Amino acid sequence: PRLSRLSAGFARAEQPRDLSPVIKLIVREFAGARLDTKQDADLILPVEPHAFGVAISNLLRNARTHSDAYAPVDVVCGSGRAISIANDGPVIEAHYFHDSAQNSLRGSTGVGGTGLGLALVKAVMGESGGTLELRSPRRDSDQGFEARLSWP
């Protein structure tokens, strides 16, 4: 039901909204997440707050699932309109998340899950005109996983 609502235009806001309170609330409620908002971050985005919250929450859960339970999850609101969520867990092979033709971006990584969380994030980003970039290892590291959301 969530994916069908997203593909029906649920995620795109008519007017861009300041989503910094949404991300602050979600990160504060998520144990072990650290938020770093850069001076030039722009979180006025063309996304409905609920859909944005679903995307951020799913990425935080994925980062926790694929990492040590006590390791921090880094959330960086970077230059411009970009958000990065990363962990220091083991490297995940690229073929598990690079097949964008699939509705579910999930392979068999040995961790439970259906891949629906990443599919929802992908739908939110597509509907709102943004992009989702997945990489492992994370930037500037030889380990971890990173999801980067960006909007023009």
PDB file of C-alpha atoms in Angstrom:
ATOM      1  CA  PRO A   1       0.000   0.000   0.000  1.00  0.00           C
ATOM      2  CA  ARG A   2       2.783   2.506   0.790  1.00  0.00           C
ATOM      3  CA  LEU A   3       4.494   2.019  -2.561  1.00  0.00           C
ATOM      4  CA  SER A   4       1.263   2.445  -4.502  1.00  0.00           C
ATOM      5  CA  ARG A   5       0.524   5.700  -2.633  1.00  0.00           C
ATOM      6  CA  LEU A   6       4.008   6.953  -3.455  1.00  0.00           C
ATOM      7  CA  SER A   7       3.648   6.157  -7.125  1.00  0.00           C
ATOM      8  CA  ALA A   8       0.346   8.055  -7.078  1.00  0.00           C
ATOM      9  CA  GLY A   9       2.128  11.329  -6.287  1.00  0.00           C
ATOM     10  CA  PHE A  10       2.114  11.101  -2.496  1.00  0.00           C
ATOM     11  CA  ALA A  11       5.769  12.123  -2.013  1.00  0.00           C
ATOM     12  CA  ARG A  12       5.981  15.343  -4.029  1.00  0.00           C
ATOM     13  CA  ALA A  13       5.075  18.558  -2.216  1.00  0.00           C
ATOM     14  CA  GLU A  14       3.283  21.299  -4.134  1.00  0.00           C
ATOM     15  CA  GLN A  15       5.655  23.824  -2.591  1.00  0.00           C
ATOM     16  CA  PRO A  16       9.133  23.108  -1.179  1.00  0.00           C
ATOM     17  CA  ARG A  17       9.115  22.779   2.617  1.00  0.00           C
ATOM     18  CA  ASP A  18      11.720  23.164   5.324  1.00  0.00           C
ATOM     19  CA  LEU A  19      12.338  19.581   6.393  1.00  0.00           C
ATOM     20  CA  SER A  20      15.078  20.292   8.944  1.00  0.00           C
ATOM     21  CA  PRO A  21      12.661  19.825  11.896  1.00  0.00           C
ATOM     22  CA  VAL A  22      11.623  16.431  10.481  1.00  0.00           C
ATOM     23  CA  ILE A  23      15.158  15.101  10.154  1.00  0.00           C
ATOM     24  CA  LYS A  24      16.133  16.476  13.583  1.00  0.00           C
ATOM     25  CA  LEU A  25      13.170  14.703  15.201  1.00  0.00           C
ATOM     26  CA  ILE A  26      13.816  11.379  13.458  1.00  0.00           C
ATOM     27  CA  VAL A  27      17.547  11.387  14.224  1.00  0.00           C
ATOM     28  CA  ARG A  28      16.916  12.354  17.859  1.00  0.00           C
ATOM     29  CA  GLU A  29      14.502   9.416  18.228  1.00  0.00           C
ATOM     30  CA  PHE A  30      16.868   6.935  16.576  1.00  0.00           C
ATOM     31  CA  ALA A  31      19.344   5.559  19.110  1.00  0.00           C
ATOM     32  CA  GLY A  32      22.951   5.879  18.011  1.00  0.00           C
ATOM     33  CA  ALA A  33      22.391   8.318  15.146  1.00  0.00           C
ATOM     34  CA  ARG A  34      24.499  11.473  14.941  1.00  0.00           C
ATOM     35  CA  LEU A  35      23.336  14.520  12.957  1.00  0.00           C
ATOM     36  CA  ASP A  36      25.767  16.976  11.392  1.00  0.00           C
ATOM     37  CA  THR A  37      24.174  19.859   9.497  1.00  0.00           C
ATOM     38  CA  LYS A  38      26.658  21.864   7.449  1.00  0.00           C
ATOM     39  CA  GLN A  39      26.374  25.660   7.356  1.00  0.00           C
ATOM     40  CA  ASP A  40      25.365  25.708   3.683  1.00  0.00           C
ATOM     41  CA  ALA A  41      22.881  22.812   3.856  1.00  0.00           C
ATOM     42  CA  ASP A  42      19.535  23.532   2.205  1.00  0.00           C
ATOM     43  CA  LEU A  43      16.716  21.385   3.576  1.00  0.00           C
ATOM     44  CA  ILE A  44      13.903  23.272   1.861  1.00  0.00           C
ATOM     45  CA  LEU A  45      12.867  20.390  -0.349  1.00  0.00           C
ATOM     46  CA  PRO A  46       9.985  19.436  -2.684  1.00  0.00           C
ATOM     47  CA  VAL A  47       8.978  16.457  -0.523  1.00  0.00           C
ATOM     48  CA  GLU A  48       5.956  15.880   1.682  1.00  0.00           C
ATOM     49  CA  PRO A  49       7.143  15.639   5.313  1.00  0.00           C
ATOM     50  CA  HIS A  50       5.596  12.201   5.891  1.00  0.00           C
ATOM     51  CA  ALA A  51       7.226  10.716   2.784  1.00  0.00           C
ATOM     52  CA  PHE A  52      10.550  12.331   3.738  1.00  0.00           C
ATOM     53  CA  GLY A  53      10.252  10.827   7.209  1.00  0.00           C
ATOM     54  CA  VAL A  54       9.567   7.373   5.761  1.00  0.00           C
ATOM     55  CA  ALA A  55      12.672   7.630   3.553  1.00  0.00           C
ATOM     56  CA  ILE A  56      14.995   8.820   6.334  1.00  0.00           C
ATOM     57  CA  SER A  57      13.649   6.254   8.825  1.00  0.00           C
ATOM     58  CA  ASN A  58      14.125   3.394   6.351  1.00  0.00           C
ATOM     59  CA  LEU A  59      17.706   4.435   5.618  1.00  0.00           C
ATOM     60  CA  LEU A  60      18.500   4.701   9.337  1.00  0.00           C
ATOM     61  CA  ARG A  61      17.065   1.216   9.934  1.00  0.00           C
ATOM     62  CA  ASN A  62      19.110  -0.186   7.038  1.00  0.00           C
ATOM     63  CA  ALA A  63      22.270   1.468   8.339  1.00  0.00           C
ATOM     64  CA  ARG A  64      21.667  -0.068  11.770  1.00  0.00           C
ATOM     65  CA  THR A  65      20.770  -3.500  10.382  1.00  0.00           C
ATOM     66  CA  HIS A  66      23.979  -3.697   8.353  1.00  0.00           C
ATOM     67  CA  SER A  67      26.264  -2.536  11.143  1.00  0.00           C
ATOM     68  CA  ASP A  68      27.286  -3.274  14.710  1.00  0.00           C
ATOM     69  CA  ALA A  69      24.314  -2.557  16.982  1.00  0.00           C
ATOM     70  CA  TYR A  70      26.393  -0.101  19.026  1.00  0.00           C
ATOM     71  CA  ALA A  71      28.178   1.672  16.179  1.00  0.00           C
ATOM     72  CA  PRO A  72      26.954   5.171  15.354  1.00  0.00           C
ATOM     73  CA  VAL A  73      25.041   5.990  12.209  1.00  0.00           C
ATOM     74  CA  ASP A  74      26.132   9.292  10.691  1.00  0.00           C
ATOM     75  CA  VAL A  75      23.564  11.618   9.136  1.00  0.00           C
ATOM     76  CA  VAL A  76      25.126  14.553   7.317  1.00  0.00           C
ATOM     77  CA  CYS A  77      23.107  17.334   5.758  1.00  0.00           C
ATOM     78  CA  GLY A  78      25.790  18.535   3.391  1.00  0.00           C
ATOM     79  CA  SER A  79      26.408  21.319   0.962  1.00  0.00           C
ATOM     80  CA  GLY A  80      23.307  22.289  -0.932  1.00  0.00           C
ATOM     81  CA  ARG A  81      20.434  19.851  -1.029  1.00  0.00           C
ATOM     82  CA  ALA A  82      22.120  16.586  -0.057  1.00  0.00           C
ATOM     83  CA  ILE A  83      21.760  14.190   2.869  1.00  0.00           C
ATOM     84  CA  SER A  84      24.105  11.299   3.557  1.00  0.00           C
ATOM     85  CA  ILE A  85      23.358   8.410   5.925  1.00  0.00           C
ATOM     86  CA  ALA A  86      26.323   6.119   6.552  1.00  0.00           C
ATOM     87  CA  ASN A  87      27.616   3.420   8.859  1.00  0.00           C
ATOM     88  CA  ASP A  88      30.956   1.726   9.441  1.00  0.00           C
ATOM     89  CA  GLY A  89      29.670  -1.801   8.950  1.00  0.00           C
ATOM     90  CA  PRO A  90      31.086  -4.390   6.571  1.00  0.00           C
ATOM     91  CA  VAL A  91      31.281  -3.611   2.868  1.00  0.00           C
ATOM     92  CA  ILE A  92      28.203  -4.719   0.926  1.00  0.00           C
ATOM     93  CA  GLU A  93      28.821  -5.976  -2.590  1.00  0.00           C
ATOM     94  CA  ALA A  94      27.512  -3.583  -5.240  1.00  0.00           C
ATOM     95  CA  HIS A  95      25.302  -6.127  -7.016  1.00  0.00           C
ATOM     96  CA  TYR A  96      23.037  -6.215  -3.929  1.00  0.00           C
ATOM     97  CA  PHE A  97      21.796  -2.682  -4.474  1.00  0.00           C
ATOM     98  CA  HIS A  98      22.638  -1.461  -7.969  1.00  0.00           C
ATOM     99  CA  ASP A  99      19.901  -3.144  -9.990  1.00  0.00           C
ATOM    100  CA  SER A 100      17.594  -0.153 -10.331  1.00  0.00           C
ATOM    101  CA  ALA A 101      15.228  -2.080 -12.606  1.00  0.00           C
ATOM    102  CA  GLN A 102      14.054  -4.114  -9.610  1.00  0.00           C
ATOM    103  CA  ASN A 103      11.242  -2.874  -7.423  1.00  0.00           C
ATOM    104  CA  SER A 104      13.142  -4.229  -4.442  1.00  0.00           C
ATOM    105  CA  LEU A 105      16.793  -3.238  -4.144  1.00  0.00           C
ATOM    106  CA  ARG A 106      17.690  -6.264  -2.038  1.00  0.00           C
ATOM    107  CA  GLY A 107      19.919  -9.220  -2.474  1.00  0.00           C
ATOM    108  CA  SER A 108      21.002 -11.880  -0.046  1.00  0.00           C
ATOM    109  CA  THR A 109      23.454 -10.150   2.294  1.00  0.00           C
ATOM    110  CA  GLY A 110      22.872 -12.585   5.139  1.00  0.00           C
ATOM    111  CA  VAL A 111      20.762 -10.069   7.064  1.00  0.00           C
ATOM    112  CA  GLY A 112      16.985 -10.317   7.268  1.00  0.00           C
ATOM    113  CA  GLY A 113      14.765  -7.994   5.272  1.00  0.00           C
ATOM    114  CA  THR A 114      12.805  -7.787   2.074  1.00  0.00           C
ATOM    115  CA  GLY A 115      14.333  -4.699   0.474  1.00  0.00           C
ATOM    116  CA  LEU A 116      11.035  -2.835   0.646  1.00  0.00           C
ATOM    117  CA  GLY A 117      12.650  -0.048   2.690  1.00  0.00           C
ATOM    118  CA  LEU A 118      15.066   0.858  -0.097  1.00  0.00           C
ATOM    119  CA  ALA A 119      12.311   0.524  -2.683  1.00  0.00           C
ATOM    120  CA  LEU A 120      10.259   3.074  -0.703  1.00  0.00           C
ATOM    121  CA  VAL A 121      13.227   5.446  -0.516  1.00  0.00           C
ATOM    122  CA  LYS A 122      13.771   5.068  -4.255  1.00  0.00           C
ATOM    123  CA  ALA A 123      10.076   5.851  -4.876  1.00  0.00           C
ATOM    124  CA  VAL A 124      10.158   8.960  -2.651  1.00  0.00           C
ATOM    125  CA  MET A 125      13.263  10.236  -4.408  1.00  0.00           C
ATOM    126  CA  GLY A 126      11.889   9.583  -7.885  1.00  0.00           C
ATOM    127  CA  GLU A 127       8.567  11.220  -7.072  1.00  0.00           C
ATOM    128  CA  SER A 128      10.245  14.307  -5.568  1.00  0.00           C
ATOM    129  CA  GLY A 129      12.756  14.787  -8.389  1.00  0.00           C
ATOM    130  CA  GLY A 130      15.735  13.654  -6.346  1.00  0.00           C
ATOM    131  CA  THR A 131      18.299  10.912  -6.695  1.00  0.00           C
ATOM    132  CA  LEU A 132      19.379   8.071  -4.439  1.00  0.00           C
ATOM    133  CA  GLU A 133      23.007   6.971  -4.605  1.00  0.00           C
ATOM    134  CA  LEU A 134      24.111   3.836  -2.744  1.00  0.00           C
ATOM    135  CA  ARG A 135      27.751   3.040  -2.188  1.00  0.00           C
ATOM    136  CA  SER A 136      29.852   0.631  -0.205  1.00  0.00           C
ATOM    137  CA  PRO A 137      32.345   1.285   1.156  1.00  0.00           C
ATOM    138  CA  ARG A 138      31.261   4.749   2.305  1.00  0.00           C
ATOM    139  CA  ARG A 139      33.118   7.811   1.008  1.00  0.00           C
ATOM    140  CA  ASP A 140      36.643   8.276   2.330  1.00  0.00           C
ATOM    141  CA  SER A 141      36.677   4.852   3.974  1.00  0.00           C
ATOM    142  CA  ASP A 142      37.431   1.223   3.231  1.00  0.00           C
ATOM    143  CA  GLN A 143      34.357   0.029   5.109  1.00  0.00           C
ATOM    144  CA  GLY A 144      30.706   0.834   5.669  1.00  0.00           C
ATOM    145  CA  PHE A 145      27.710   1.697   3.566  1.00  0.00           C
ATOM    146  CA  GLU A 146      26.377   5.092   2.501  1.00  0.00           C
ATOM    147  CA  ALA A 147      23.093   6.265   1.066  1.00  0.00           C
ATOM    148  CA  ARG A 148      23.117   9.773  -0.398  1.00  0.00           C
ATOM    149  CA  LEU A 149      19.917  11.647  -1.178  1.00  0.00           C
ATOM    150  CA  SER A 150      20.165  14.751  -3.351  1.00  0.00           C
ATOM    151  CA  TRP A 151      17.857  17.177  -5.123  1.00  0.00           C
ATOM    152  CA  PRO A 152      18.648  19.694  -7.879  1.00  0.00           C
TER     153      PRO A 152
END
